[in-house]
Coordinates of C-alpha atoms in Angstrom, one line a residue:
M1 CA -47.5 24.8 17.5
T2 CA -45.1 27.8 17.5
H3 CA -41.5 28.4 18.1
V4 CA -41.0 31.0 20.9
Q5 CA -38.1 33.0 22.2
Q6 CA -38.5 32.7 26.0
P7 CA -39.7 34.4 28.1
L8 CA -42.5 36.4 26.5
P9 CA -44.9 38.5 28.5
T10 CA -48.6 37.7 28.4
T11 CA -49.7 41.3 27.8
M12 CA -48.5 44.3 25.8
T13 CA -49.0 48.0 25.7
V14 CA -51.0 49.2 22.7
V15 CA -52.5 52.5 21.5
N16 CA -56.3 52.4 21.9
I17 CA -58.9 54.7 20.3
I18 CA -61.4 55.6 23.1
E19 CA -63.9 56.9 20.5
P20 CA -63.6 58.6 17.1
G21 CA -62.1 62.1 17.4
G22 CA -58.9 64.1 17.9
P23 CA -55.6 63.0 19.3
E24 CA -57.0 63.4 22.8
K25 CA -59.0 60.2 22.1
L26 CA -55.9 58.1 22.1
Q27 CA -54.7 56.2 25.2
L28 CA -52.3 53.5 26.1
I29 CA -53.8 50.2 27.5
E30 CA -52.7 46.7 28.1
K31 CA -53.9 43.9 25.9
P32 CA -53.0 40.2 25.5
L33 CA -50.4 39.3 23.0
P34 CA -51.9 38.3 19.6
R35 CA -52.2 34.6 18.9
I36 CA -49.9 33.3 16.1
S37 CA -51.7 31.8 13.1
A38 CA -50.1 29.6 10.3
G39 CA -47.7 31.6 8.2
Y40 CA -47.2 34.4 10.7
L41 CA -44.4 35.8 12.9
L42 CA -44.7 37.5 16.2
V43 CA -42.4 40.6 16.1
K44 CA -41.3 42.7 19.0
V45 CA -41.9 46.1 17.6
E46 CA -39.0 48.5 18.0
A47 CA -40.4 51.3 15.8
A48 CA -43.6 52.0 13.8
G49 CA -44.4 54.5 11.1
V50 CA -47.1 57.1 11.4
N51 CA -49.2 57.6 8.3
R52 CA -52.2 59.7 7.1
P53 CA -54.5 56.6 7.1
D54 CA -53.9 56.3 10.9
I55 CA -55.3 59.8 11.3
F56 CA -58.4 58.8 9.3
Q57 CA -58.8 55.6 11.3
R58 CA -58.6 57.6 14.6
K59 CA -61.4 59.9 13.3
G60 CA -63.5 56.9 12.4
S61 CA -63.4 57.3 8.6
Y62 CA -61.0 54.4 7.7
P63 CA -62.0 51.2 9.5
P64 CA -59.6 48.3 9.3
P65 CA -60.5 45.3 7.2
A66 CA -62.6 42.6 9.0
D67 CA -59.6 40.3 9.3
A68 CA -57.1 42.9 10.5
S69 CA -56.1 44.1 14.0
P70 CA -58.2 47.1 15.1
I71 CA -55.0 48.6 16.5
M72 CA -53.6 51.5 14.4
G73 CA -50.3 51.2 12.6
L74 CA -49.5 50.0 9.1
E75 CA -45.8 49.5 9.2
I76 CA -43.3 48.2 11.8
A77 CA -39.7 47.2 12.3
G78 CA -38.5 44.8 15.0
T79 CA -37.2 41.4 16.0
V80 CA -38.8 38.0 15.5
V81 CA -39.6 36.5 18.9
A82 CA -42.0 33.7 17.9
K83 CA -43.2 32.0 14.7
A84 CA -45.7 29.5 13.5
D85 CA -44.4 25.9 12.8
D86 CA -44.8 26.3 9.0
V87 CA -42.4 29.4 8.9
D88 CA -39.0 28.3 7.6
N89 CA -37.8 31.6 5.9
W90 CA -37.3 33.4 9.2
Q91 CA -35.5 32.6 12.4
L92 CA -36.0 33.8 16.0
G93 CA -33.9 36.9 16.5
D94 CA -34.0 38.0 12.8
T95 CA -34.7 41.7 12.3
L96 CA -37.2 42.9 9.7
C97 CA -39.6 45.6 8.6
A98 CA -43.0 44.8 7.4
L99 CA -46.3 46.1 6.0
V100 CA -49.2 45.2 8.3
A101 CA -53.0 45.7 7.9
G102 CA -53.1 47.0 11.5
G103 CA -51.5 46.4 14.9
G104 CA -48.3 48.5 14.5
Y105 CA -48.9 50.9 17.4
A106 CA -48.1 48.2 20.0
E107 CA -45.2 46.4 21.7
Y108 CA -45.8 43.2 19.7
C109 CA -47.3 42.7 16.2
L110 CA -48.2 39.8 13.9
V111 CA -46.4 39.8 10.5
H112 CA -47.0 37.6 7.5
K113 CA -43.8 35.7 6.7
D114 CA -43.8 36.7 3.1
I115 CA -44.7 40.4 3.5
A116 CA -41.6 41.2 5.6
L117 CA -38.3 42.6 4.4
P118 CA -35.0 41.8 6.1
L119 CA -33.4 44.9 7.7
G120 CA -29.8 44.0 7.0
N121 CA -27.8 47.0 7.8
L122 CA -30.8 49.3 8.2
S123 CA -31.8 50.7 11.6
F124 CA -35.1 50.0 13.2
I125 CA -36.0 53.6 12.7
E126 CA -35.2 53.5 9.0
G127 CA -37.0 50.2 8.6
A128 CA -40.2 51.5 10.1
A129 CA -40.2 54.4 7.6
I130 CA -40.1 52.0 4.6
P131 CA -43.1 49.6 4.1
E132 CA -46.2 51.7 3.7
N133 CA -44.8 54.2 1.3
F134 CA -42.5 51.9 -0.7
F135 CA -45.2 49.2 -1.1
T136 CA -47.7 51.9 -2.2
V137 CA -45.4 53.7 -4.6
W138 CA -44.1 50.5 -6.2
A139 CA -47.6 49.0 -6.6
N140 CA -49.0 52.2 -8.2
M141 CA -46.1 53.8 -10.1
C142 CA -44.3 50.6 -11.2
Q143 CA -46.8 47.7 -11.3
I144 CA -50.0 49.6 -12.4
G145 CA -48.3 52.6 -14.0
Q146 CA -45.5 50.7 -15.6
L147 CA -43.0 53.6 -15.4
K148 CA -40.2 53.2 -17.9
K149 CA -36.7 54.5 -18.3
N150 CA -36.5 57.9 -20.0
E151 CA -40.2 58.7 -19.4
T152 CA -41.2 62.0 -17.6
V153 CA -43.3 61.8 -14.5
L154 CA -44.9 64.6 -12.5
I155 CA -45.0 63.8 -8.8
H156 CA -47.2 66.0 -6.6
G157 CA -46.2 66.7 -3.0
G158 CA -42.6 65.7 -3.6
T159 CA -41.4 65.9 0.0
S160 CA -44.3 64.0 1.5
G161 CA -43.7 60.3 2.5
I162 CA -45.2 59.1 -0.7
G163 CA -43.7 61.9 -2.9
S164 CA -40.2 61.5 -1.6
V165 CA -40.2 57.8 -2.2
A166 CA -41.7 58.3 -5.7
I167 CA -39.0 60.7 -6.6
M168 CA -36.2 58.3 -5.4
I169 CA -37.6 55.3 -7.2
A170 CA -38.4 57.2 -10.4
K171 CA -34.9 58.5 -10.6
A172 CA -33.4 55.1 -9.8
M173 CA -35.4 53.8 -12.8
G174 CA -34.0 56.4 -15.1
A175 CA -37.0 58.7 -15.4
T176 CA -37.1 62.5 -15.6
V177 CA -38.9 63.9 -12.5
I178 CA -41.0 67.0 -12.2
T179 CA -42.4 67.7 -8.7
T180 CA -44.6 70.3 -6.9
V181 CA -43.7 71.6 -3.5
G182 CA -45.1 74.4 -1.3
S183 CA -42.0 76.2 0.1
E184 CA -38.3 77.0 -0.5
E185 CA -37.3 74.5 2.2
K186 CA -39.2 71.7 0.4
A187 CA -37.8 72.8 -2.9
N188 CA -34.3 72.3 -1.5
A189 CA -35.3 68.9 -0.1
A190 CA -36.7 67.8 -3.5
K191 CA -33.5 68.9 -5.2
I192 CA -31.5 66.7 -2.9
L193 CA -33.9 63.8 -3.7
G194 CA -33.0 64.2 -7.3
A195 CA -35.9 66.0 -8.9
D196 CA -35.1 67.6 -12.3
C197 CA -37.7 70.3 -12.2
I198 CA -39.2 71.7 -9.0
I199 CA -42.4 73.9 -9.1
N200 CA -43.6 75.9 -6.1
Y201 CA -47.3 75.6 -6.5
R202 CA -47.9 78.6 -4.2
T203 CA -46.1 81.0 -6.7
D204 CA -46.3 79.2 -10.0
D205 CA -49.0 77.5 -12.1
F206 CA -47.8 73.9 -12.3
V207 CA -49.6 73.3 -15.6
E208 CA -47.8 76.2 -17.3
A209 CA -44.4 75.3 -15.7
T210 CA -44.7 71.6 -16.6
Q211 CA -45.6 72.5 -20.2
N212 CA -42.6 74.9 -20.4
F213 CA -40.2 72.2 -19.0
T214 CA -41.5 69.5 -21.4
L215 CA -41.6 71.9 -24.4
S216 CA -45.4 71.3 -24.5
R217 CA -45.0 67.5 -24.9
G218 CA -46.6 66.9 -21.4
V219 CA -45.7 64.1 -19.0
N220 CA -46.0 60.3 -19.4
M221 CA -47.2 59.9 -15.9
V222 CA -48.7 61.9 -13.0
V223 CA -48.4 60.6 -9.4
D224 CA -51.0 62.5 -7.4
I225 CA -51.8 62.4 -3.6
I226 CA -53.8 65.7 -3.8
G227 CA -57.0 65.2 -5.9
G228 CA -59.6 68.0 -5.9
D229 CA -58.9 70.6 -8.6
Y230 CA -55.6 68.9 -9.4
V231 CA -57.4 66.1 -11.3
E232 CA -58.5 68.3 -14.2
K233 CA -55.1 70.0 -14.3
N234 CA -53.4 66.6 -14.4
Y235 CA -55.3 65.8 -17.5
L236 CA -54.0 69.0 -19.1
V237 CA -50.3 68.3 -18.4
A238 CA -50.5 64.6 -19.4
A239 CA -49.1 63.6 -22.8
K240 CA -51.1 61.5 -25.2
G241 CA -51.4 58.0 -23.8
G242 CA -50.4 59.3 -20.4
R243 CA -51.2 57.7 -17.1
I244 CA -52.7 59.4 -14.0
I245 CA -51.9 57.5 -10.9
Q246 CA -54.2 58.5 -8.0
I247 CA -52.7 57.6 -4.6
G248 CA -54.4 60.1 -2.4
M249 CA -57.2 62.7 -2.3
M250 CA -56.1 65.2 0.3
K251 CA -58.2 67.9 -1.3
G252 CA -61.2 65.6 -1.8
N253 CA -63.1 64.9 -4.9
P254 CA -63.1 67.3 -7.8
E255 CA -66.2 69.6 -7.8
R256 CA -66.3 69.9 -11.5
L257 CA -64.3 67.8 -13.9
N258 CA -64.0 68.1 -17.7
M259 CA -63.2 64.6 -18.8
M260 CA -62.8 65.5 -22.5
P261 CA -58.9 65.7 -22.3
L262 CA -59.0 62.1 -20.8
M263 CA -60.8 60.9 -23.9
V264 CA -59.0 63.0 -26.5
K265 CA -55.6 62.1 -25.2
R266 CA -56.5 58.5 -24.5
L267 CA -55.4 58.8 -20.9
T268 CA -55.5 56.1 -18.2
H269 CA -56.6 57.2 -14.7
T270 CA -56.2 54.6 -12.0
G271 CA -56.6 54.5 -8.2
S272 CA -56.0 52.0 -5.5
T273 CA -55.5 51.5 -1.8
M274 CA -53.0 49.3 -0.1
R275 CA -54.6 48.1 3.1
S276 CA -57.5 46.1 1.6
R277 CA -55.3 44.3 -1.0
S278 CA -55.0 40.5 -0.7
I279 CA -52.1 38.7 1.0
D280 CA -51.1 37.4 -2.4
E281 CA -51.0 40.9 -3.9
K282 CA -48.9 42.2 -1.0
I283 CA -46.5 39.2 -1.3
Q284 CA -46.0 39.9 -5.0
I285 CA -45.1 43.6 -4.2
A286 CA -42.7 42.4 -1.4
T287 CA -41.1 40.0 -3.8
E288 CA -40.5 42.8 -6.4
L289 CA -39.2 45.2 -3.7
K290 CA -36.7 42.6 -2.5
E291 CA -35.4 42.2 -6.1
H292 CA -35.4 45.8 -7.3
I293 CA -35.4 48.2 -4.3
L294 CA -34.0 46.5 -1.2
P295 CA -30.4 46.4 -2.6
M296 CA -30.5 50.2 -3.1
L297 CA -31.9 50.6 0.4
Q298 CA -29.0 48.5 1.7
N299 CA -26.3 50.3 -0.1
G300 CA -27.7 53.7 0.7
K301 CA -28.6 54.8 -2.9
I302 CA -32.2 55.2 -1.7
K303 CA -32.8 56.3 1.9
P304 CA -36.1 57.0 3.7
I305 CA -36.3 60.6 5.1
I306 CA -37.0 60.7 8.8
N307 CA -38.7 63.9 10.0
K308 CA -39.3 63.4 13.7
L309 CA -39.2 60.6 16.3
Y310 CA -41.7 60.1 19.2
L311 CA -42.1 57.5 21.9
L312 CA -45.2 55.3 21.7
S313 CA -46.3 57.1 24.9
Q314 CA -46.2 60.4 22.9
I315 CA -48.7 59.2 20.4
K316 CA -51.0 62.2 20.9
E317 CA -48.2 64.6 20.2
A318 CA -47.2 62.5 17.1
H319 CA -50.7 62.7 15.7
Q320 CA -50.9 66.5 16.5
Y321 CA -47.6 67.0 14.6
M322 CA -48.8 64.9 11.6
E323 CA -51.9 67.1 11.4
S324 CA -50.0 70.4 11.9
G325 CA -49.1 70.7 8.2
D326 CA -47.4 69.1 5.2
L327 CA -44.2 67.5 6.5
I328 CA -40.9 66.6 4.9
G329 CA -40.5 62.9 5.4
K330 CA -41.8 60.4 7.9
I331 CA -42.8 60.5 11.6
V332 CA -41.7 57.4 13.4
L333 CA -42.7 56.0 16.8
K334 CA -40.2 54.1 18.9
N335 CA -41.0 51.8 21.8
S336 CA -38.0 52.7 23.9

């Protein structure tokens, strides 16, 4: 049994991958609305975030979990239009944003009742830019990495979706933030976000610059979305007992890696993905975000950076733009 806001259509528009490949392999098709299982809400999607994993899925290198929707899209914002009988913490008409394991690039999407966050005074566009990056940063930097007040953290790619959120949360927790960027424009954006030391990796050696800033003490934590040759350099800039938090591998695996600094400094190097985590793990992250981060999102102390908006019908252009280079902030799709 479900509670439904009448009337609902029987079909919805979704983004379909014709076959693995470039943005030209994306098309809009009609599919039946998903069936609501116990513990789930049906949400009319007003906006959805675009993320790097969507690009990988389109190319065929990031398949969804077996129990997830094959439709791309890992975060949405919208309105509850139907819910399972056992859902008592949401009402029809409530607005929310949510992390999903798939299904976001559509007019309607299933959302677990305990992995959704209330929008409050946030817009649908802002809400759609929150879940994937905030869940990922909180789980890695705060749960796994245990970042503490007065620690120093180096955040690579400081104006990316992940990097910008990491800077804002780290500053809100009382940490000192060093970040790497690739242009003067991005340096200015990182300064606005609150970074204490900004290094242009195109003109400066981030290892040398970090050591100079920390007076050779090194950093307590490195948050890295880059990988590749950055891994060994991260070991060099880490202080004794430091933590390396691997969130991405944009440059792939390191070709050669001297692990001696990891052993000598007693470093901890961790990595994780979000999509394959269990429901219970995601519920725990959502619970902590509601307590520690949502109030700051509501009062504007922390604010997601929106780079560009596209209509769902412009999905090819949105993916082309995502792949055109390193962007400042998030790309968001809107349904109307």
